Amino acid sequence: MKPRIIVCNLGRTGYKVFRLLRQQGALVVGIHHQLIPGETAGDIIVGELHAASTLTAAGIQQAHTLVIAGSDDAVNLSIMMQARVLNPRIRIINRFYNTNLGDRLDQALPNHVSMSVVKLAAPVFTFAALGNQAIGQIKLFQQTWLIREEYIDENHPLGGCKLSDLWEDSSRMLIYYQPVEGERNLVSAVVSGQELKVGDRLIVAVQPRIRQKRKSLIKKGMKILGNLKQLQQHGRSVVMGGIVLLAIIIIATLTYMSTELKISAIDALYFSVGMITGAGGNDIVEKAPNIIKLFTVFIMLIGAVVIGIWYALLNDFVLGNRFKQFWDAVRIPQSQHYIVCGLSGIGMAIVQQLHASGYDVVVIETDSNNKFINTVRELGIPVIESDTSFRVTLKASNINSAAAVLAVTFNDATNLEIALKAKGLTPNIPVVVNYADPDFAGMAQQVFGFEAVLSPAELAAPAFAAAALGGRILGNGITGDSLWVAFATSITSSHSFCGQQVKDAAISADFVPLYVERNSQTIHGWDLLEVNLSDGDILYLTIHATRLYQLWRNTPSQLMAS
């Protein structure tokens, strides 16, 4: 019998997960706070999400897995605790924005898997900005590989290639194969030398790009010197105040030198500065003419006003936001940088991934109180605090020479506005747009023709669905209407694969082996197919979602985290 799965909170992500599980043939029931048009009452239970009565009506006591897909961490936590009271053994897939809390819950609670929409979707946004048509990600060899679907048409470079020739390519790992005619396992197609035909679909994992080298300190210094013209905008008032103060000091110094007092230039300068700043000095005007005394009084009053204003301007420039804005401005890259508009959760994740990969990044954020701004600045990334939809703001980020623009604010309309203005300023620049509504993301892509319009819910839903079907998933994807998942299974003496050759097990169970870990070493390529699985091995594989629950039902204890 298929395991019963409950999906709680059918928002954008939850409803996508619910439909995807049902499409894969899973026995699934949804819980939502209101009716959903087009859904029958038996499939959707309406009620308070964390209420015991609602969970009981959904069959929580008999359920095998609960997927909590809401965006409110506090509500999700309440649902999780109530579910565990009603069914202590239930497996829970929990969505958390606070990933630190999610990690702690995973350690403290058995059969609890926390997942983040931001973490699942952000790499795909990053890959799209880098020019890769990615449909997901997968963890392989301690790296995040991008997943790409290759649809073989008449002009595709892989058309006519043998799958056996692609199997040994270390920079491109075959994940899933769907022939245009019939159904054939990828391993059997590789062994028999099957050629790719027009209409075939092939999913591959592509190795991450090698990180670019950081620019040297000399080049960074030259860039700062080349951008000192920005000082006129951010420090003009401070400079003007300093010039006025210096002029008053010079006038006073020259005046005292030209009188009958007969003092040296150094003494005159010393007295002038001390008089204006209030730091003191010899009272040399005691025996001076009245006109000099009146001049001294006038200079003291004017100097006190000027130096007070200048100190205030200097304090605001150094300690306030002006200096931060100036320092950010002089560090804006001149070319081949990535402009991230909006420090939302997904925006912050994109910034971190691009920065870690060695790429130059510029952030534009409207809210000066955004909680991520200080974190970004600590990474040495310049931040422009201004309205992201203004043309002058985009121009200040050197958009004409940028590599790509990512519009990832919280608002769909604002993202579209930013993307359209970016294209208006620089028609050829790649633009990646965040559109929360998964049903309209594809329409926006078609209507406006941007390089990528991505919905985090659309990108994350397959991972939640795959996790609900079994195991802690390493990666997943969809080709056509088929959902496949990647995970690791530990081979024990009681495992159904123990003692079998990987090639034979893959053909009989219809999965694709990725590699085997044995004694801290990895085995892949042609050697992988000849391996006889034994106790202690860890087999990494991909399999169709409809077959996963069968494997999980037979060997539930062998599914493990990467």
CSV table of C-alpha atoms in Angstrom, one decimal, residues 111-422:
chain,number,residue,atom,x,y,z
A,111,ASN,CA,12.3,11.9,11.2
A,112,HIS,CA,12.3,15.6,10.8
A,113,VAL,CA,13.6,17.3,7.6
A,114,SER,CA,13.7,21.0,7.4
A,115,MET,CA,13.9,22.6,3.9
A,116,SER,CA,14.2,26.2,2.7
A,117,VAL,CA,12.6,27.6,-0.4
A,118,VAL,CA,15.3,30.3,-0.6
A,119,LYS,CA,18.2,27.8,-0.4
A,120,LEU,CA,16.6,25.6,-3.1
A,121,ALA,CA,15.8,28.4,-5.5
A,122,ALA,CA,18.7,30.8,-5.1
A,123,PRO,CA,21.3,28.6,-7.0
A,124,VAL,CA,19.0,28.4,-10.0
A,125,PHE,CA,18.7,32.2,-10.1
A,126,THR,CA,22.5,32.4,-9.9
A,127,PHE,CA,23.1,29.8,-12.6
A,128,ALA,CA,20.6,31.7,-14.8
A,129,ALA,CA,22.5,35.0,-14.3
A,130,LEU,CA,25.7,33.2,-15.2
A,131,GLY,CA,24.1,32.2,-18.5
A,132,ASN,CA,23.2,28.6,-17.8
A,133,GLN,CA,19.7,27.2,-18.4
A,134,ALA,CA,19.4,25.4,-15.1
A,135,ILE,CA,16.3,23.5,-13.9
A,136,GLY,CA,17.7,22.7,-10.5
A,137,GLN,CA,20.8,21.7,-8.5
A,138,ILE,CA,22.3,18.5,-7.1
A,139,LYS,CA,25.0,17.9,-4.4
A,140,LEU,CA,27.7,15.7,-5.9
A,141,PHE,CA,31.3,15.3,-4.7
A,142,GLN,CA,30.9,18.0,-2.1
A,143,GLN,CA,29.9,20.5,-4.8
A,144,THR,CA,26.7,22.0,-6.0
A,145,TRP,CA,26.2,21.0,-9.7
A,146,LEU,CA,23.7,22.7,-11.9
A,147,ILE,CA,21.1,20.5,-13.5
A,148,ARG,CA,20.2,21.1,-17.2
A,149,GLU,CA,17.7,19.5,-19.5
A,150,GLU,CA,18.9,18.8,-23.0
A,151,TYR,CA,16.0,18.4,-25.5
A,152,ILE,CA,17.5,16.8,-28.6
A,153,ASP,CA,16.3,18.6,-31.7
A,154,GLU,CA,17.6,18.5,-35.3
A,155,ASN,CA,20.3,21.1,-34.5
A,156,HIS,CA,21.3,19.9,-31.1
A,157,PRO,CA,25.1,19.2,-30.9
A,158,LEU,CA,24.5,15.9,-29.0
A,159,GLY,CA,22.1,14.6,-31.7
A,160,GLY,CA,23.5,11.2,-32.9
A,161,CYS,CA,25.9,10.9,-30.0
A,162,LYS,CA,26.2,7.6,-28.2
A,163,LEU,CA,25.3,7.6,-24.6
A,164,SER,CA,28.3,5.4,-23.9
A,165,ASP,CA,30.5,8.3,-25.1
A,166,LEU,CA,28.9,10.7,-22.7
A,167,TRP,CA,29.0,8.3,-19.7
A,168,GLU,CA,32.7,8.8,-19.1
A,169,ASP,CA,32.7,12.6,-19.2
A,170,SER,CA,33.8,13.7,-15.8
A,171,SER,CA,32.5,17.3,-16.2
A,172,ARG,CA,29.0,16.2,-17.2
A,173,MET,CA,27.2,13.5,-15.3
A,174,LEU,CA,24.1,11.8,-16.8
A,175,ILE,CA,21.1,12.0,-14.5
A,176,TYR,CA,18.0,10.8,-16.3
A,177,TYR,CA,17.1,9.7,-19.8
A,178,GLN,CA,13.7,9.7,-21.5
A,179,PRO,CA,13.7,8.4,-25.1
A,180,VAL,CA,11.2,9.7,-27.6
A,181,GLU,CA,10.1,6.1,-28.4
A,182,GLY,CA,9.3,3.5,-25.7
A,183,GLU,CA,10.8,3.3,-22.2
A,184,ARG,CA,14.4,2.4,-21.7
A,185,ASN,CA,16.7,2.5,-18.7
A,186,LEU,CA,19.6,4.8,-19.0
A,187,VAL,CA,22.1,2.2,-17.9
A,188,SER,CA,20.9,-0.3,-20.5
A,189,ALA,CA,21.0,2.4,-23.2
A,190,VAL,CA,24.6,3.3,-22.2
A,191,VAL,CA,25.7,-0.4,-22.2
A,192,SER,CA,24.2,-1.0,-25.6
A,193,GLY,CA,25.6,2.2,-27.1
A,194,GLN,CA,22.2,3.8,-27.7
A,195,GLU,CA,22.3,7.0,-29.9
A,196,LEU,CA,20.4,10.1,-29.0
A,197,LYS,CA,17.5,10.8,-31.4
A,198,VAL,CA,15.4,13.8,-32.2
A,199,GLY,CA,12.8,14.2,-29.4
A,200,ASP,CA,14.9,12.5,-26.7
A,201,ARG,CA,15.2,14.2,-23.3
A,202,LEU,CA,18.4,14.0,-21.3
A,203,ILE,CA,19.0,15.5,-17.9
A,204,VAL,CA,22.7,16.1,-17.1
A,205,ALA,CA,24.5,17.6,-14.1
A,206,VAL,CA,27.2,20.1,-15.1
A,207,GLN,CA,30.2,20.7,-12.9
A,208,PRO,CA,30.5,24.1,-11.3
A,209,ARG,CA,32.7,26.7,-13.0
A,210,ILE,CA,36.1,27.2,-11.6
A,211,ARG,CA,36.2,30.3,-9.4
A,212,GLN,CA,37.8,33.3,-10.9
A,213,LYS,CA,40.8,34.7,-9.1
A,214,ARG,CA,40.2,37.7,-7.0
A,215,LYS,CA,41.6,41.0,-8.2
A,216,SER,CA,44.9,42.1,-6.7
A,217,LEU,CA,45.1,44.8,-4.1
A,218,ILE,CA,46.9,47.0,-6.6
A,219,LYS,CA,44.1,46.7,-9.1
A,220,LYS,CA,41.6,47.4,-6.3
A,221,GLY,CA,43.5,50.5,-5.3
A,222,MET,CA,43.7,51.7,-8.9
A,223,LYS,CA,39.9,51.2,-9.2
A,224,ILE,CA,39.3,53.4,-6.1
A,225,LEU,CA,41.6,56.1,-7.4
A,226,GLY,CA,39.8,56.0,-10.7
A,227,ASN,CA,36.5,56.5,-9.0
A,228,LEU,CA,37.5,59.4,-6.7
A,229,LYS,CA,35.3,61.7,-8.9
A,230,GLN,CA,32.4,60.3,-6.8
A,231,LEU,CA,33.8,62.3,-3.9
A,232,GLN,CA,32.3,65.5,-5.5
A,233,GLN,CA,28.8,64.1,-5.0
A,234,HIS,CA,29.2,62.5,-1.6
A,235,GLY,CA,31.7,64.9,0.1
A,236,ARG,CA,31.1,68.3,-1.7
A,237,SER,CA,29.6,70.0,1.4
A,238,VAL,CA,32.5,68.7,3.6
A,239,VAL,CA,35.1,69.9,1.1
A,240,MET,CA,33.4,73.3,0.7
A,241,GLY,CA,33.3,73.8,4.5
A,242,GLY,CA,36.9,72.9,4.8
A,243,ILE,CA,37.8,75.4,2.0
A,244,VAL,CA,35.9,78.2,3.7
A,245,LEU,CA,37.6,77.5,7.1
A,246,LEU,CA,41.0,77.4,5.5
A,247,ALA,CA,40.3,80.7,3.7
A,248,ILE,CA,39.4,82.4,7.0
A,249,ILE,CA,42.6,81.1,8.7
A,250,ILE,CA,44.7,82.4,5.8
A,251,ILE,CA,43.0,85.8,5.8
A,252,ALA,CA,43.5,86.1,9.6
A,253,THR,CA,47.2,85.0,9.3
A,254,LEU,CA,48.0,87.5,6.5
A,255,THR,CA,46.2,90.3,8.4
A,256,TYR,CA,48.2,89.8,11.6
A,257,MET,CA,51.5,89.6,9.6
A,258,SER,CA,50.8,92.9,7.9
A,259,THR,CA,50.1,94.9,11.1
A,260,GLU,CA,52.5,96.8,13.3
A,261,LEU,CA,52.7,93.8,15.6
A,262,LYS,CA,55.7,92.5,13.7
A,263,ILE,CA,55.1,88.8,14.3
A,264,SER,CA,56.4,85.9,12.3
A,265,ALA,CA,54.2,83.8,9.9
A,266,ILE,CA,54.3,80.8,12.2
A,267,ASP,CA,53.2,82.9,15.2
A,268,ALA,CA,50.4,84.5,13.2
A,269,LEU,CA,49.2,81.1,11.9
A,270,TYR,CA,49.4,79.6,15.4
A,271,PHE,CA,47.3,82.5,16.9
A,272,SER,CA,44.8,82.4,14.1
A,273,VAL,CA,44.1,78.7,14.4
A,274,GLY,CA,43.9,78.8,18.2
A,275,MET,CA,41.6,81.8,18.1
A,276,ILE,CA,39.2,80.2,15.6
A,277,THR,CA,39.1,76.8,17.1
A,278,GLY,CA,39.1,77.9,20.7
A,279,ALA,CA,42.3,76.0,21.4
A,280,GLY,CA,44.0,79.1,22.8
A,281,GLY,CA,47.1,81.0,21.9
A,282,ASN,CA,49.0,84.1,23.0
A,283,ASP,CA,46.9,87.2,23.3
A,284,ILE,CA,48.9,89.2,20.8
A,285,VAL,CA,46.2,91.7,20.0
A,286,GLU,CA,46.1,93.3,23.5
A,287,LYS,CA,48.2,96.2,22.3
A,288,ALA,CA,47.0,96.2,18.7
A,289,PRO,CA,45.0,99.0,17.2
A,290,ASN,CA,41.2,99.0,17.7
A,291,ILE,CA,40.7,98.0,14.0
A,292,ILE,CA,42.7,94.8,14.6
A,293,LYS,CA,40.7,94.1,17.8
A,294,LEU,CA,37.4,94.5,15.9
A,295,PHE,CA,38.7,92.3,13.1
A,296,THR,CA,39.7,89.7,15.7
A,297,VAL,CA,36.2,89.7,17.2
A,298,PHE,CA,34.6,89.4,13.8
A,299,ILE,CA,36.9,86.5,12.8
A,300,MET,CA,36.2,84.7,16.1
A,301,LEU,CA,32.4,84.9,15.6
A,302,ILE,CA,32.6,83.9,11.9
A,303,GLY,CA,35.1,81.2,12.6
A,304,ALA,CA,33.0,79.7,15.4
A,305,VAL,CA,30.0,79.4,13.1
A,306,VAL,CA,32.0,78.0,10.2
A,307,ILE,CA,34.0,75.5,12.2
A,308,GLY,CA,30.8,74.4,14.0
A,309,ILE,CA,29.0,73.7,10.7
A,310,TRP,CA,32.1,72.0,9.3
A,311,TYR,CA,32.5,69.7,12.3
A,312,ALA,CA,28.9,68.7,12.0
A,313,LEU,CA,29.2,68.0,8.3
A,314,LEU,CA,32.5,66.0,8.8
A,315,ASN,CA,30.9,64.0,11.7
A,316,ASP,CA,27.9,63.2,9.4
A,317,PHE,CA,30.2,62.2,6.6
A,318,VAL,CA,32.5,60.0,8.6
A,319,LEU,CA,30.1,58.4,11.1
A,320,GLY,CA,26.8,58.7,9.2
A,321,ASN,CA,25.6,57.0,6.0
A,322,ARG,CA,27.3,59.5,3.7
A,323,PHE,CA,30.7,58.0,4.2
A,324,LYS,CA,29.3,54.5,3.7
A,325,GLN,CA,27.6,55.6,0.5
A,326,PHE,CA,30.8,57.3,-0.7
A,327,TRP,CA,32.9,54.2,0.1
A,328,ASP,CA,30.3,52.0,-1.7
A,329,ALA,CA,30.3,54.3,-4.7
A,330,VAL,CA,34.1,54.3,-5.2
A,331,ARG,CA,34.0,50.4,-5.0
A,332,ILE,CA,31.4,49.9,-7.7
A,333,PRO,CA,33.1,47.7,-10.4
A,334,GLN,CA,33.6,49.1,-13.8
A,335,SER,CA,32.5,46.0,-15.9
A,336,GLN,CA,31.4,42.4,-15.8
A,337,HIS,CA,29.7,42.6,-12.4
A,338,TYR,CA,26.3,41.4,-11.3
A,339,ILE,CA,23.7,43.8,-10.1
A,340,VAL,CA,21.3,42.4,-7.5
A,341,CYS,CA,18.3,44.6,-7.0
A,342,GLY,CA,16.6,43.9,-3.7
A,343,LEU,CA,18.0,42.3,-0.5
A,344,SER,CA,15.2,39.8,0.0
A,345,GLY,CA,16.0,36.4,1.4
A,346,ILE,CA,16.6,35.0,-2.0
A,347,GLY,CA,18.6,38.1,-3.0
A,348,MET,CA,20.9,37.7,0.0
A,349,ALA,CA,21.5,34.0,-0.9
A,350,ILE,CA,22.3,35.0,-4.5
A,351,VAL,CA,24.7,37.6,-3.4
A,352,GLN,CA,26.5,35.2,-1.1
A,353,GLN,CA,26.8,32.5,-3.9
A,354,LEU,CA,28.1,35.0,-6.5
A,355,HIS,CA,30.6,36.4,-4.1
A,356,ALA,CA,31.8,33.0,-3.0
A,357,SER,CA,32.3,32.1,-6.6
A,358,GLY,CA,34.6,35.1,-7.1
A,359,TYR,CA,32.3,37.4,-9.1
A,360,ASP,CA,31.9,41.1,-8.5
A,361,VAL,CA,28.5,42.1,-7.2
A,362,VAL,CA,26.7,45.4,-6.6
A,363,VAL,CA,23.6,45.5,-4.5
A,364,ILE,CA,20.8,48.1,-4.8
A,365,GLU,CA,18.4,48.3,-1.9
A,366,THR,CA,15.7,50.8,-1.1
A,367,ASP,CA,15.3,50.1,2.6
A,368,SER,CA,18.3,51.5,4.5
A,369,ASN,CA,17.2,49.4,7.6
A,370,ASN,CA,17.2,46.1,5.7
A,371,LYS,CA,18.7,43.5,8.0
A,372,PHE,CA,21.1,42.1,5.4
A,373,ILE,CA,22.8,45.4,4.5
A,374,ASN,CA,25.5,45.2,7.2
A,375,THR,CA,26.1,41.6,6.3
A,376,VAL,CA,26.7,42.5,2.7
A,377,ARG,CA,29.0,45.4,3.5
A,378,GLU,CA,31.0,43.1,5.8
A,379,LEU,CA,31.6,40.9,2.7
A,380,GLY,CA,33.1,44.0,1.0
A,381,ILE,CA,30.2,44.3,-1.5
A,382,PRO,CA,29.1,47.9,-2.4
A,383,VAL,CA,25.5,48.8,-1.6
A,384,ILE,CA,23.6,51.6,-3.3
A,385,GLU,CA,20.8,52.8,-1.0
A,386,SER,CA,18.2,54.1,-3.4
A,387,ASP,CA,15.0,53.3,-5.2
A,388,THR,CA,15.8,50.3,-7.4
A,389,SER,CA,13.3,51.4,-10.1
A,390,PHE,CA,15.0,54.8,-10.8
A,391,ARG,CA,17.0,55.0,-14.0
A,392,VAL,CA,19.6,57.1,-12.3
A,393,THR,CA,20.1,54.4,-9.7
A,394,LEU,CA,20.7,51.7,-12.3
A,395,LYS,CA,23.1,54.1,-14.1
A,396,ALA,CA,25.1,54.6,-10.9
A,397,SER,CA,25.6,50.8,-10.7
A,398,ASN,CA,27.4,50.9,-14.1
A,399,ILE,CA,24.7,48.9,-15.8
A,400,ASN,CA,26.0,49.6,-19.3
A,401,SER,CA,29.0,47.3,-18.6
A,402,ALA,CA,27.5,44.9,-16.2
A,403,ALA,CA,27.2,41.1,-16.8
A,404,ALA,CA,23.6,40.7,-15.7
A,405,VAL,CA,20.8,42.2,-13.6
A,406,LEU,CA,18.8,40.2,-11.1
A,407,ALA,CA,15.5,41.8,-10.0
A,408,VAL,CA,14.7,39.9,-6.8
A,409,THR,CA,12.7,42.3,-4.5
A,410,PHE,CA,9.6,41.2,-2.6
A,411,ASN,CA,7.2,42.7,-5.1
A,412,ASP,CA,6.5,41.1,-8.5
A,413,ALA,CA,5.4,44.4,-10.1
A,414,THR,CA,8.6,46.2,-8.9
A,415,ASN,CA,10.7,43.4,-10.3
A,416,LEU,CA,9.1,43.7,-13.7
A,417,GLU,CA,9.6,47.5,-13.6
A,418,ILE,CA,13.3,47.1,-12.8
A,419,ALA,CA,13.7,44.5,-15.5
A,420,LEU,CA,12.0,46.7,-18.1
A,421,LYS,CA,14.1,49.8,-17.2
A,422,ALA,CA,17.3,47.8,-17.2
